[in-house]
GROMACS .gro file of C-alpha atoms in nm:
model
  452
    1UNK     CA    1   0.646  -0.216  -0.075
    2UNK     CA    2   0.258  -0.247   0.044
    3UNK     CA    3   0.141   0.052   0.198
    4UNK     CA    4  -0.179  -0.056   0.456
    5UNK     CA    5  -0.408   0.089   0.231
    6UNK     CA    6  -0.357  -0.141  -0.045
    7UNK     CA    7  -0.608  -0.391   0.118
    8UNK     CA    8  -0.909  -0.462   0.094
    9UNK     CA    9  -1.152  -0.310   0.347
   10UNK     CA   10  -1.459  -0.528   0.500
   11UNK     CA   11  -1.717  -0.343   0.664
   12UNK     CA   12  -1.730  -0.457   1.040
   13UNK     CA   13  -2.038  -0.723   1.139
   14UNK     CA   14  -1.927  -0.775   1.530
   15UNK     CA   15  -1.965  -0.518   1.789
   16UNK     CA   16  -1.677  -0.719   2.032
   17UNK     CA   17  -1.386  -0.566   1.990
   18UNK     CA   18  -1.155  -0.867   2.044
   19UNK     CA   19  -1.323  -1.009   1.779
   20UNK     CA   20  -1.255  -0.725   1.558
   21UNK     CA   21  -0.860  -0.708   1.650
   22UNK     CA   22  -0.887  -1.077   1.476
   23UNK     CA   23  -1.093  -1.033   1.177
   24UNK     CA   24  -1.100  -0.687   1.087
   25UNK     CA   25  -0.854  -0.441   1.276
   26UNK     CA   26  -0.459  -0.328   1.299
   27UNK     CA   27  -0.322  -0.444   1.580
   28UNK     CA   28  -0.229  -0.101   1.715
   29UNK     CA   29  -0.391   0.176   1.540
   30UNK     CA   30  -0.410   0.506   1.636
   31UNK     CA   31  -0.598   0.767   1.470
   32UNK     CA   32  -0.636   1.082   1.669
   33UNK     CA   33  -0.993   1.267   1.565
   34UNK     CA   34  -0.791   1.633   1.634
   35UNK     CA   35  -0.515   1.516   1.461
   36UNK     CA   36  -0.415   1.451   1.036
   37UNK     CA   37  -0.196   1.145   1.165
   38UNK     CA   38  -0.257   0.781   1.158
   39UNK     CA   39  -0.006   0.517   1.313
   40UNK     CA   40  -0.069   0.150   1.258
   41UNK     CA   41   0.141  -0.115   1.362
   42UNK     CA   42   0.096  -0.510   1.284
   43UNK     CA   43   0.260  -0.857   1.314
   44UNK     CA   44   0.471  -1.031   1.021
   45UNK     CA   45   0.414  -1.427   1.014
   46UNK     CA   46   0.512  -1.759   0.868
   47UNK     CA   47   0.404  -2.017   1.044
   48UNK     CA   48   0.499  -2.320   0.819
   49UNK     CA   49   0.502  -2.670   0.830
   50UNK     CA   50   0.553  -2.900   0.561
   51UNK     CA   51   0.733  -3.268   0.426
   52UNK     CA   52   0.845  -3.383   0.071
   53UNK     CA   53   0.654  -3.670   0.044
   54UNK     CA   54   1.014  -3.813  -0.206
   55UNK     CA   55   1.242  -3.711   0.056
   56UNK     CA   56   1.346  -4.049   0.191
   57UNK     CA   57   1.477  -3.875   0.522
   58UNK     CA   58   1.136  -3.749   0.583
   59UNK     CA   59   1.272  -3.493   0.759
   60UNK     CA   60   1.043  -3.178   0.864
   61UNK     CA   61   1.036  -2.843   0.668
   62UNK     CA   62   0.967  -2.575   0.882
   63UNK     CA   63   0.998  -2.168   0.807
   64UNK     CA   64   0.905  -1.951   1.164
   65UNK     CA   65   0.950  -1.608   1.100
   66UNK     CA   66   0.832  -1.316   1.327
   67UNK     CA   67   0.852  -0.968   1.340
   68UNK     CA   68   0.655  -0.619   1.328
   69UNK     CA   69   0.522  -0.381   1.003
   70UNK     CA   70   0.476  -0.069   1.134
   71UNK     CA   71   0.347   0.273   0.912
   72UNK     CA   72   0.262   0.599   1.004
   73UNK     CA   73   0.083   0.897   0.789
   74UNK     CA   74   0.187   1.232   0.907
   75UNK     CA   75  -0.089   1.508   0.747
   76UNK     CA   76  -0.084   1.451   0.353
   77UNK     CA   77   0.264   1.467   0.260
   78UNK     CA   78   0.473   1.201   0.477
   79UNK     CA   79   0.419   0.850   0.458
   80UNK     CA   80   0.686   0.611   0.666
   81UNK     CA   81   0.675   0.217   0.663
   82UNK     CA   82   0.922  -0.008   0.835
   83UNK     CA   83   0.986  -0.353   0.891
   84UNK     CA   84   1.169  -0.590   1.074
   85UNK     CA   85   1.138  -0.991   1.086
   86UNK     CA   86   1.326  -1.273   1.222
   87UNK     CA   87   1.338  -1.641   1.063
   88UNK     CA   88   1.448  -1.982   1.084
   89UNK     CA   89   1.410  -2.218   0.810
   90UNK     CA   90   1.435  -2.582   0.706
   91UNK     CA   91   1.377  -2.610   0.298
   92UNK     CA   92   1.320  -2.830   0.083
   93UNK     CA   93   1.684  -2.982  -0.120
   94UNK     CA   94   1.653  -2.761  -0.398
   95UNK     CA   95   1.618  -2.421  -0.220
   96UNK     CA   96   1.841  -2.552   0.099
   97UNK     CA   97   2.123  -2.615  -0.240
   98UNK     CA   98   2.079  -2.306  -0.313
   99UNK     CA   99   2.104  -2.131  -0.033
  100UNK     CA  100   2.461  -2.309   0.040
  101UNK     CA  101   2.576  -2.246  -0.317
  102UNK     CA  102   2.516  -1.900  -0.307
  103UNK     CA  103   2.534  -1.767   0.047
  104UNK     CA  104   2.204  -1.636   0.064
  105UNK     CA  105   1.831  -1.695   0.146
  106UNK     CA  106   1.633  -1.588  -0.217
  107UNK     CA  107   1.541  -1.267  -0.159
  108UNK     CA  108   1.590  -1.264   0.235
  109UNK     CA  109   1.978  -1.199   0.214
  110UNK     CA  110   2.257  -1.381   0.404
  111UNK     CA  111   2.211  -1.702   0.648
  112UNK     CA  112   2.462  -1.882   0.949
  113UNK     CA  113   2.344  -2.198   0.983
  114UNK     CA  114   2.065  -2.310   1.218
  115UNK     CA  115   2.089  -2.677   1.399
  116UNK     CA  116   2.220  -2.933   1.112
  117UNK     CA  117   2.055  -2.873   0.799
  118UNK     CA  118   1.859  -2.540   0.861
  119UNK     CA  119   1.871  -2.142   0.823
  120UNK     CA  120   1.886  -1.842   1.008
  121UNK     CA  121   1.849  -1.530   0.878
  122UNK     CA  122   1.672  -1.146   0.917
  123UNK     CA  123   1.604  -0.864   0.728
  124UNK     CA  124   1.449  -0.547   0.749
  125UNK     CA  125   1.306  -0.254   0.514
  126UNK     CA  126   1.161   0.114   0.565
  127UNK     CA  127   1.138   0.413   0.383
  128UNK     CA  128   0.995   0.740   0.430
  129UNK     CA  129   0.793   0.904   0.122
  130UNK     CA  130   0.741   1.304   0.094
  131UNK     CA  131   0.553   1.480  -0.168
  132UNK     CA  132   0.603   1.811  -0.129
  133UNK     CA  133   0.405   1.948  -0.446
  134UNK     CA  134   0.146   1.753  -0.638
  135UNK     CA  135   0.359   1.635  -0.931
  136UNK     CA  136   0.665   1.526  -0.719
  137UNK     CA  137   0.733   1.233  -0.532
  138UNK     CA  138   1.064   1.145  -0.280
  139UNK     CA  139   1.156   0.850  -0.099
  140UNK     CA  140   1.453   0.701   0.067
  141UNK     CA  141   1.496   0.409   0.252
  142UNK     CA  142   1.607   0.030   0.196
  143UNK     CA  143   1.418  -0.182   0.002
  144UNK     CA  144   1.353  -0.317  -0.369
  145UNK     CA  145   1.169  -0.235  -0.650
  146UNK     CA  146   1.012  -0.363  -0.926
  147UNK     CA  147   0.936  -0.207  -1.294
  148UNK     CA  148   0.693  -0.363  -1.551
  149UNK     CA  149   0.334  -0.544  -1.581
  150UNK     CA  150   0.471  -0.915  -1.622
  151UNK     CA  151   0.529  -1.188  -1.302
  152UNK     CA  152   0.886  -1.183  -1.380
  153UNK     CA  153   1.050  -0.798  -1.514
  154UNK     CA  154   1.366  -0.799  -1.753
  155UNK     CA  155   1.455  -0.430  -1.641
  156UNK     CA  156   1.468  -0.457  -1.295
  157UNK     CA  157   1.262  -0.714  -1.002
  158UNK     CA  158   1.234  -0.732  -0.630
  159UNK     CA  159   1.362  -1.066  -0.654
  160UNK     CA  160   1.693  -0.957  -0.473
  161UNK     CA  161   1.811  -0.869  -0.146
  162UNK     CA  162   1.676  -0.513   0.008
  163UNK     CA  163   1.937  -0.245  -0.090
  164UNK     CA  164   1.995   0.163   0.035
  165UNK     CA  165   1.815   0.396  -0.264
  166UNK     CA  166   1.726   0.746  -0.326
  167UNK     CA  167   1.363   0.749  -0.558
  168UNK     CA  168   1.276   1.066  -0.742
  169UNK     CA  169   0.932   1.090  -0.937
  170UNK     CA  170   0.761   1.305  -1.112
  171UNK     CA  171   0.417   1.337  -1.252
  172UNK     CA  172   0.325   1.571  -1.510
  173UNK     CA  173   0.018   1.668  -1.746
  174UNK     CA  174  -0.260   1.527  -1.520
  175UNK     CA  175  -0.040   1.138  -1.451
  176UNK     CA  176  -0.014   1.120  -1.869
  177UNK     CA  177   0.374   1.120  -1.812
  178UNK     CA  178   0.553   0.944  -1.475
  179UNK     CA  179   0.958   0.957  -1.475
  180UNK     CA  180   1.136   0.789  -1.226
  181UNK     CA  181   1.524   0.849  -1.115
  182UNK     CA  182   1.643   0.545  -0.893
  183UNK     CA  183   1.955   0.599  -0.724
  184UNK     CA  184   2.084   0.283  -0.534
  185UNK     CA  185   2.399   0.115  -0.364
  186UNK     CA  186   2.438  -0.263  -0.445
  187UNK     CA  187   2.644  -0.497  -0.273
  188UNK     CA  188   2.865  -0.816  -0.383
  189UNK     CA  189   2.940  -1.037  -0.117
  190UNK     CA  190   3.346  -1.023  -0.193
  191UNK     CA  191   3.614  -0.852   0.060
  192UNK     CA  192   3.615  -0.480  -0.009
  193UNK     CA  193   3.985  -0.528   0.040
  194UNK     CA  194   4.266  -0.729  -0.024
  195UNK     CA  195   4.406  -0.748   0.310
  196UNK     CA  196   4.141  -0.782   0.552
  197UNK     CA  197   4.138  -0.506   0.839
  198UNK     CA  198   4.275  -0.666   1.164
  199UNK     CA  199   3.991  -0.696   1.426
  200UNK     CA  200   3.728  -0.606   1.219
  201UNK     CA  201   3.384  -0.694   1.073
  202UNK     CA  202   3.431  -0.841   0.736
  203UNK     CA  203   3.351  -0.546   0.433
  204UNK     CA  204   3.177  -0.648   0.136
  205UNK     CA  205   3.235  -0.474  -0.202
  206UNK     CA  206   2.992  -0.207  -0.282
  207UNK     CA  207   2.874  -0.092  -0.653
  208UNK     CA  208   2.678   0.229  -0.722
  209UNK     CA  209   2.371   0.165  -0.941
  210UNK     CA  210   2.146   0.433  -1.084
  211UNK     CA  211   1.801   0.325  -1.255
  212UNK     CA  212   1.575   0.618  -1.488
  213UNK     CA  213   1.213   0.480  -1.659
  214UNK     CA  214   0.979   0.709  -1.824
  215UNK     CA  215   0.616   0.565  -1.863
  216UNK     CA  216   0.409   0.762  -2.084
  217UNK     CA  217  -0.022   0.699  -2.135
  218UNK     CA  218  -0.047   0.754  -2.485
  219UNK     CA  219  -0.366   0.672  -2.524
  220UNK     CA  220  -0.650   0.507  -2.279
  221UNK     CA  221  -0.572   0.192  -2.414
  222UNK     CA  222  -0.204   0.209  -2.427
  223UNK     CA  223   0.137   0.242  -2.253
  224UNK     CA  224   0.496   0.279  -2.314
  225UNK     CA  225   0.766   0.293  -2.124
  226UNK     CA  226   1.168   0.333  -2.164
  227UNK     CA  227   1.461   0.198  -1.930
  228UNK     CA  228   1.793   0.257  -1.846
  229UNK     CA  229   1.995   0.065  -1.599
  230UNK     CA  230   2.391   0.150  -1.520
  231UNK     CA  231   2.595  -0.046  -1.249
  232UNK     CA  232   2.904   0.180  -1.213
  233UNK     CA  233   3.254   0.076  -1.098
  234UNK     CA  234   3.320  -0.071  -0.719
  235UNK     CA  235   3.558   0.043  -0.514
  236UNK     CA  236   3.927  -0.065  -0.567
  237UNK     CA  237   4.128  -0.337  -0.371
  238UNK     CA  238   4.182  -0.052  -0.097
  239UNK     CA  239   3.781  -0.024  -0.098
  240UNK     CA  240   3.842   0.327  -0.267
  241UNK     CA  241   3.532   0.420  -0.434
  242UNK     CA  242   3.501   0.572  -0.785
  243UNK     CA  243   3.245   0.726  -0.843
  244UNK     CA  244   3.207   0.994  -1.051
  245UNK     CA  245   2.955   1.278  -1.090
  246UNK     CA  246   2.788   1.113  -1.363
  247UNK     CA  247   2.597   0.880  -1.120
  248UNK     CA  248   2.394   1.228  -1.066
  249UNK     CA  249   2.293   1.257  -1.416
  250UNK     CA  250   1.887   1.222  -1.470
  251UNK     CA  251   1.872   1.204  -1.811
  252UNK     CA  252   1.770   0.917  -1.983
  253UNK     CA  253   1.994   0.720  -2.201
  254UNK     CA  254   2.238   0.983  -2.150
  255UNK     CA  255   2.476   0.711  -2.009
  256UNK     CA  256   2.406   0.446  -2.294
  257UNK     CA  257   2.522   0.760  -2.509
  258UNK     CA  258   2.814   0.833  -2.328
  259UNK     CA  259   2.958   0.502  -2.203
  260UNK     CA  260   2.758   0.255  -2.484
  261UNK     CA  261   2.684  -0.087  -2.396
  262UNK     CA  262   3.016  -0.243  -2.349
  263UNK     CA  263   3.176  -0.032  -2.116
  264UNK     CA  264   3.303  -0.132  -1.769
  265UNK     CA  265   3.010   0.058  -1.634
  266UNK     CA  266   2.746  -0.226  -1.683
  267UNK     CA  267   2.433  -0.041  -1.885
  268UNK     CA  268   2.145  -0.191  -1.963
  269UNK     CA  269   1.879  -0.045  -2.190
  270UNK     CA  270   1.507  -0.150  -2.239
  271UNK     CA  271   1.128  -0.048  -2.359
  272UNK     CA  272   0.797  -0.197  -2.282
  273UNK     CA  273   0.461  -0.145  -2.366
  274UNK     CA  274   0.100  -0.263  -2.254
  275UNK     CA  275  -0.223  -0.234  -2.461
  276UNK     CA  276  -0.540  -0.256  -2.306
  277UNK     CA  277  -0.763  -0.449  -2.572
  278UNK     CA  278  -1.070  -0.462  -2.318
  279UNK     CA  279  -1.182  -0.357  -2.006
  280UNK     CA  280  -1.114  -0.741  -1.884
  281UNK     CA  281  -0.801  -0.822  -2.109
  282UNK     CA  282  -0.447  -0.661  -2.192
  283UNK     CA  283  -0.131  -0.773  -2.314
  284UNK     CA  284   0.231  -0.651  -2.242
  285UNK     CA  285   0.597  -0.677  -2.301
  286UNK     CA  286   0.939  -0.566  -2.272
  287UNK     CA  287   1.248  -0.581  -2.454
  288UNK     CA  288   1.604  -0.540  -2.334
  289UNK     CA  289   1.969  -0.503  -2.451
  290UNK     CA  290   2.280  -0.563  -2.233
  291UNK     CA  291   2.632  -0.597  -2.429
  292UNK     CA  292   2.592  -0.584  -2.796
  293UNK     CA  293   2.953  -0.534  -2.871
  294UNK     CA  294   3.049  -0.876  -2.830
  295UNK     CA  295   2.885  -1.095  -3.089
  296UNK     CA  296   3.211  -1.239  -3.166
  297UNK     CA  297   3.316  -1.400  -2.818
  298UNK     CA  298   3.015  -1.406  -2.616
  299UNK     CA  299   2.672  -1.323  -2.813
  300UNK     CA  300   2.454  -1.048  -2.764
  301UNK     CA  301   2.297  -0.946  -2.481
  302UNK     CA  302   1.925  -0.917  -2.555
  303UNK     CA  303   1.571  -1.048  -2.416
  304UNK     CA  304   1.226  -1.045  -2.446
  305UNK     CA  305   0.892  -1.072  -2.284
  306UNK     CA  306   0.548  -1.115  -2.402
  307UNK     CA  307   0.239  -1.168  -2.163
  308UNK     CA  308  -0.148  -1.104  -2.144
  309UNK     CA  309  -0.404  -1.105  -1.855
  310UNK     CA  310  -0.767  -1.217  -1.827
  311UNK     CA  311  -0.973  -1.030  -1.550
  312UNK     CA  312  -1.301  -1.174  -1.499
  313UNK     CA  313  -1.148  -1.457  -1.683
  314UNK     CA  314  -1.446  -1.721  -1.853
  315UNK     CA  315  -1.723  -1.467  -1.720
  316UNK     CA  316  -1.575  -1.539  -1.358
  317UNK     CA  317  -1.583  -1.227  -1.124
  318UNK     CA  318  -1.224  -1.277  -0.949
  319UNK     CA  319  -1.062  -1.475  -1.131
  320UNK     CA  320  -0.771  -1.375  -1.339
  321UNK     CA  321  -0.517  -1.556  -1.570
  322UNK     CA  322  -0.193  -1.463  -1.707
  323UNK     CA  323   0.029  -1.603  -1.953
  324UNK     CA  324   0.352  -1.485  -1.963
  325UNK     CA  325   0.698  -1.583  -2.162
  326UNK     CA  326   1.012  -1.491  -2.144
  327UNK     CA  327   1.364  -1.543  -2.339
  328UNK     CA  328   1.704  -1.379  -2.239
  329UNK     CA  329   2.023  -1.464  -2.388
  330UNK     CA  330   2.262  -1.627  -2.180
  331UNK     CA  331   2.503  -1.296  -2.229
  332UNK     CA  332   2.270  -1.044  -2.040
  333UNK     CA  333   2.333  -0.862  -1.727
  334UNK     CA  334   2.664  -1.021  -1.710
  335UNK     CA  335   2.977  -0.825  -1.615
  336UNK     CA  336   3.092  -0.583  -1.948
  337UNK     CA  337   3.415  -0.654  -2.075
  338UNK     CA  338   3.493  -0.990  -1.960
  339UNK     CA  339   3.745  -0.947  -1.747
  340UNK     CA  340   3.522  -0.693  -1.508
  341UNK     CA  341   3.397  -0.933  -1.278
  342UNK     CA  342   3.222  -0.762  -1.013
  343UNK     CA  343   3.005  -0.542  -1.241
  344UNK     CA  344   2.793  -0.797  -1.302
  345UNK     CA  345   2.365  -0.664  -1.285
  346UNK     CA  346   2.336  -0.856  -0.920
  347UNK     CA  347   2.317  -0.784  -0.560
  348UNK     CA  348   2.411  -0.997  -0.295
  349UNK     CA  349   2.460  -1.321  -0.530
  350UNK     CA  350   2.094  -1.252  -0.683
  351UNK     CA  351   2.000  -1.079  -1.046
  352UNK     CA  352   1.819  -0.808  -1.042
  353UNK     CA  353   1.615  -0.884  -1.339
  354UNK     CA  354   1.492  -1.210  -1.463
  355UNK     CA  355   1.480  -1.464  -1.219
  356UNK     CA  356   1.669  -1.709  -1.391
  357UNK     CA  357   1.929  -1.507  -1.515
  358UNK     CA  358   1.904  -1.682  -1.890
  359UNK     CA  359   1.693  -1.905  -2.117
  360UNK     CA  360   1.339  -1.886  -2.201
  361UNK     CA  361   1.077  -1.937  -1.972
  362UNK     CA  362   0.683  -1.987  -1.940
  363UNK     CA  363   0.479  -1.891  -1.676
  364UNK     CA  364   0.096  -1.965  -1.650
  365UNK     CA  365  -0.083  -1.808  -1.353
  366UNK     CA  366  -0.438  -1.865  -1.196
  367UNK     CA  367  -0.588  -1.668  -0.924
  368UNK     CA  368  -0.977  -1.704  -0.751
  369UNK     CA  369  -1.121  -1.506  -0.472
  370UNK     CA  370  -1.441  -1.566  -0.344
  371UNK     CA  371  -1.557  -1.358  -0.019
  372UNK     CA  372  -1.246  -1.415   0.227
  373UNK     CA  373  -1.161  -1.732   0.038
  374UNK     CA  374  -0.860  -1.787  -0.245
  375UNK     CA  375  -0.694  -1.980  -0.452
  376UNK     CA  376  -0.447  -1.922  -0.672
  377UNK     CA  377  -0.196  -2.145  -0.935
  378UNK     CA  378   0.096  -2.168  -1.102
  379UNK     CA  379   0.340  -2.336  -1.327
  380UNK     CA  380   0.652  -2.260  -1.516
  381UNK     CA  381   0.870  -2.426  -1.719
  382UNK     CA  382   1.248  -2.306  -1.784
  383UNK     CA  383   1.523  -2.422  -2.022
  384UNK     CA  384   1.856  -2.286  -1.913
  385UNK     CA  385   2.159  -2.295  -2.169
  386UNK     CA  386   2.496  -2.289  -2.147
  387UNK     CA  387   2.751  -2.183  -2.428
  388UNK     CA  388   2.498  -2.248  -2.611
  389UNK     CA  389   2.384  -2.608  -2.525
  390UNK     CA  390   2.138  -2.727  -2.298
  391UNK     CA  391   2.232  -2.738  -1.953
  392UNK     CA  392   1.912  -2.809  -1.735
  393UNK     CA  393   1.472  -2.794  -1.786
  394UNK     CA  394   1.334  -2.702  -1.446
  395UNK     CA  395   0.924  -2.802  -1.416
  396UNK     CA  396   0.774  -2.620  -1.150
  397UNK     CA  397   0.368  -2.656  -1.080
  398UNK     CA  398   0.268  -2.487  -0.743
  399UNK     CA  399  -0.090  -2.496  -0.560
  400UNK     CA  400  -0.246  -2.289  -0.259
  401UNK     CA  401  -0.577  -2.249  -0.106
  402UNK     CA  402  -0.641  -2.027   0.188
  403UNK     CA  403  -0.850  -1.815   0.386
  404UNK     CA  404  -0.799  -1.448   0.458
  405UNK     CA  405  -0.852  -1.412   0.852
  406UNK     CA  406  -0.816  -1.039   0.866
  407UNK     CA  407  -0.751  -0.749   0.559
  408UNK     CA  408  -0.586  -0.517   0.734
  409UNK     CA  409  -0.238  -0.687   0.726
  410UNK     CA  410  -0.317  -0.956   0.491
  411UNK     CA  411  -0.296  -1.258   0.760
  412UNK     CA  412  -0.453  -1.589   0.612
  413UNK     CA  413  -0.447  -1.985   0.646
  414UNK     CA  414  -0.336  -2.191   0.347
  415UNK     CA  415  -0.257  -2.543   0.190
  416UNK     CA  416   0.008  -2.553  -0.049
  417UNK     CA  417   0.155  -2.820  -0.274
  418UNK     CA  418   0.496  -2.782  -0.468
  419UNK     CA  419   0.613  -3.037  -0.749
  420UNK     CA  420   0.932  -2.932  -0.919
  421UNK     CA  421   1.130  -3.145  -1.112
  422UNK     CA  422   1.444  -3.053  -1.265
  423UNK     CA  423   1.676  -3.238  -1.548
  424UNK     CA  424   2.012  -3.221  -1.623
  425UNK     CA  425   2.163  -3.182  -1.988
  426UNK     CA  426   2.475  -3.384  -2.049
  427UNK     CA  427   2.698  -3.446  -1.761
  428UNK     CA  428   2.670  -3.718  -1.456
  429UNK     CA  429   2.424  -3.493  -1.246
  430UNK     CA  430   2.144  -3.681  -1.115
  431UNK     CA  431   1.757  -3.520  -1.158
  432UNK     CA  432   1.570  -3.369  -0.896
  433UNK     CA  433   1.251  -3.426  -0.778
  434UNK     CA  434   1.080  -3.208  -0.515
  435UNK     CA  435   0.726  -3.285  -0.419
  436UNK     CA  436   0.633  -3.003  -0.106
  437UNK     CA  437   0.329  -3.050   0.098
  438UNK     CA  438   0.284  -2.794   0.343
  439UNK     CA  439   0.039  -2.589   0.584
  440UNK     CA  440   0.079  -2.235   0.699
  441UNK     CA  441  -0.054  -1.919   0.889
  442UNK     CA  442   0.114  -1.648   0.785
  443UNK     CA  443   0.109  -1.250   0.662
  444UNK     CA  444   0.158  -1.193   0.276
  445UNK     CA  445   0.298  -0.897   0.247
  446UNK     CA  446   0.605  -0.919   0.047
  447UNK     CA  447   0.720  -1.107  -0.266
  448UNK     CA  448   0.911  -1.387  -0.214
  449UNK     CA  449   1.049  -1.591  -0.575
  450UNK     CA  450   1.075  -1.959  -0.481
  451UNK     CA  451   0.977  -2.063  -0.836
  452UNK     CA  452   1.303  -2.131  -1.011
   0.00000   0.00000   0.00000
């Protein structure tokens, strides 16, 4: 989530206040002088309009989403954010695929289908944060999360859907050591029952999840960090859940103790680490293990990530690198056991980790700001495997140069270019060339993965 006062602030250089509301200002904000409360409420937009210039049908590609961000301070202790935004879409082939083969817009959750070949689709997010004592933190509210220093995270992303959740963190010896218990309720978009109820919305099968990290600042110049990850048991074919009073258990890697890593509870394990070697440069990483009982049938389930960043990259104030690569055997976050299909580590067809799912990956990143001006770059390159073999390379390289119109909620103006090309591995599947053009006014406030 971005809280508003993640942005930058600009001092003001007009004295009209309409052109303030544009540049500068919330849309509503309200501030009272008597008063330790502060309500600000502002637009969400994407405004886009864009072509694949190989698309022989030349058909538009349009995205028009709207809604409202809306947070509110209340004295020092209470911070609540909430969002809501509606959206129609016409993608590109790869992403419109996609969406049909898996039911849902990436990241954005289920679609019904808008005119002949486009989208519709909403979501919404809020939580409310309380810290009642200095070293504790509590949230609740629907949204996602996202744990590590890298572009993509092995442990766990906000690449999915929004999901319910219950955060508890602490703080202790002056912010040296942060632990974090994540308590969540997942989602897989099969019938919660085997004989649908007469007359009634269809019910999707829910899956407990329960997340702990501890981050530790060993030094100034480096930190560690340790992960556990456990997707517990959905409810039955009579959407009877099982839960048990485990999923209450803080302790960290108390359930890869208990239940190991080949259970039917799905547990995932990890560690990472970043070392700052300058002020300007630091590298990172994480490593994670999944099933490593099956080595006979299925391999095991490990990954890795390596990465560094460059602030002030070349001498150049804004501008920052970051190279970044990532391997995951094909084995990980699949359901345990086999035979346990809906344990898998997902929600709402999407992983919760690595984009991708499996293979390797590389990710270079570029990003320039100069006054209200920006830039920023990107390209990837995946190899995706299949028992073992080669089953497609995806080539993504993606462009965008903007303008910030105002701060406070992040609304800008940018050009974008997209070329992805994707080639298939030994069967009759033809490749797949996407070349994106495309203009937009929108607000950036959320994370949205198209890059895959």
């Amino acid at each position: 989530m971005h809280e508003a006062d993640s942005h930058v602030v600009f001092k003001y250089i007009s004295e009209d206040p309409a052109l303030d509301l544009v540049f500068y200002k919330h849309l509503i904000g309200i501030e009272p002088k008597k008063e330790n409360f502060k309500l600000r409420v502002d637009p969400l937009l994407n405004l886009q309009l864009g072509r694949d210039l190989v698309d022989s049908t030349k058909e538009k590609l349009i995205t028009n989403t709207r809604g409202l961000i809306a947070s509110a301070y209340i004295g020092n202790d209470v911070y609540i954010e909430t969002l809501f935004a509606e959206n129609q879409s016409f993608f590109p082939s790869y992403l419109r695929s996609y969406a049909k083969a898996t039911a849902v817009v990436p990241g954005q959750g289920r679609h019904k289908s808008f005119k002949s070949t486009g989208f519709d689709y909403a979501f919404a997010s809020g939580f409310v944060s309380y810290q009642p004592i200095k070293n504790l933190n509590l949230q609740f509210g629907h949204g996602k999360h996202k744990i590590g220093e890298g572009y993509r995270s092995l442990f766990l992303s906000d690449n999915a859907f929004n999901y319910p959740f219950a955060r508890i963190t602490q703080q202790w010896f002056k912010g040296l050591l942060q632990y974090t218990n994540l308590y969540a309720v997942l989602m897989n978009l099969e019938p919660a029952t085997a004989i649908p109820v007469p007359n009634a919305e269809r019910l999707f099968q829910k899956k407990p999840a329960s997340f702990q990290y501890l981050s530790l600042n060993a030094t100034k110049f480096l930190n560690v960090g340790l992960f556990q990850g456990i997707i517990w048991q959905s409810g039955n074919s009579k959407n009877k859940q099982q839960l048990n009073l485990m999923y209450a258990n803080p302790l960290l890697f108390s359930h890869a103790a208990y239940y190991g890593l080949n259970n039917t509870n799905n547990v995932l394990i990890g560690a990472d680490m970043k070392i700052k070697i300058t002020d300007a440069i630091q590298v990172y990483g994480q490593v994670m293990a999944d099933d490593l009982g099956s080595a006979k049938s299925t391999g095991n389930g490990i990954g890795f990530q390596a990465g560094a960043k460059w602030f002030d990259a070349l001498g150049i104030k804004n501008f920052m690198t970051q190279l970044e690569y990532n391997d995951v055997s094909e084995s990980s976050y699949n359901s345990p056991l086999g035979a346990v299909t809906n344990q898998s580590y997902s929600h709402y067809n999407q992983g919760l980790a690595f984009t991708p799912g499996s293979g390797s990956e590389l990710v270079v990143l570029g990003d320039y700001k100069y006054k209200r001006f920006f830039g920023n770059a990107r390209y990837l390159n995946q190899d995706i495997q299949l028992n073992k073999e080669k089953l497609y390379n995806t080539s993504l390289f993606f462009f965008n140069l903007g303008y910030l119109i105002n701060p406070a909620y992040n609304l800008n103006v940018s050009l974008g270019y997209v070329y992805r090309y994707q080639k298939f591995y030994n069967f009759n599947t033809p490749n797949l060339t996407t070349s994106y053009l495309n203009f937009s006014i929108r607000t950036n406030l959320y994370n949205i993965y198209y890059d895959f």
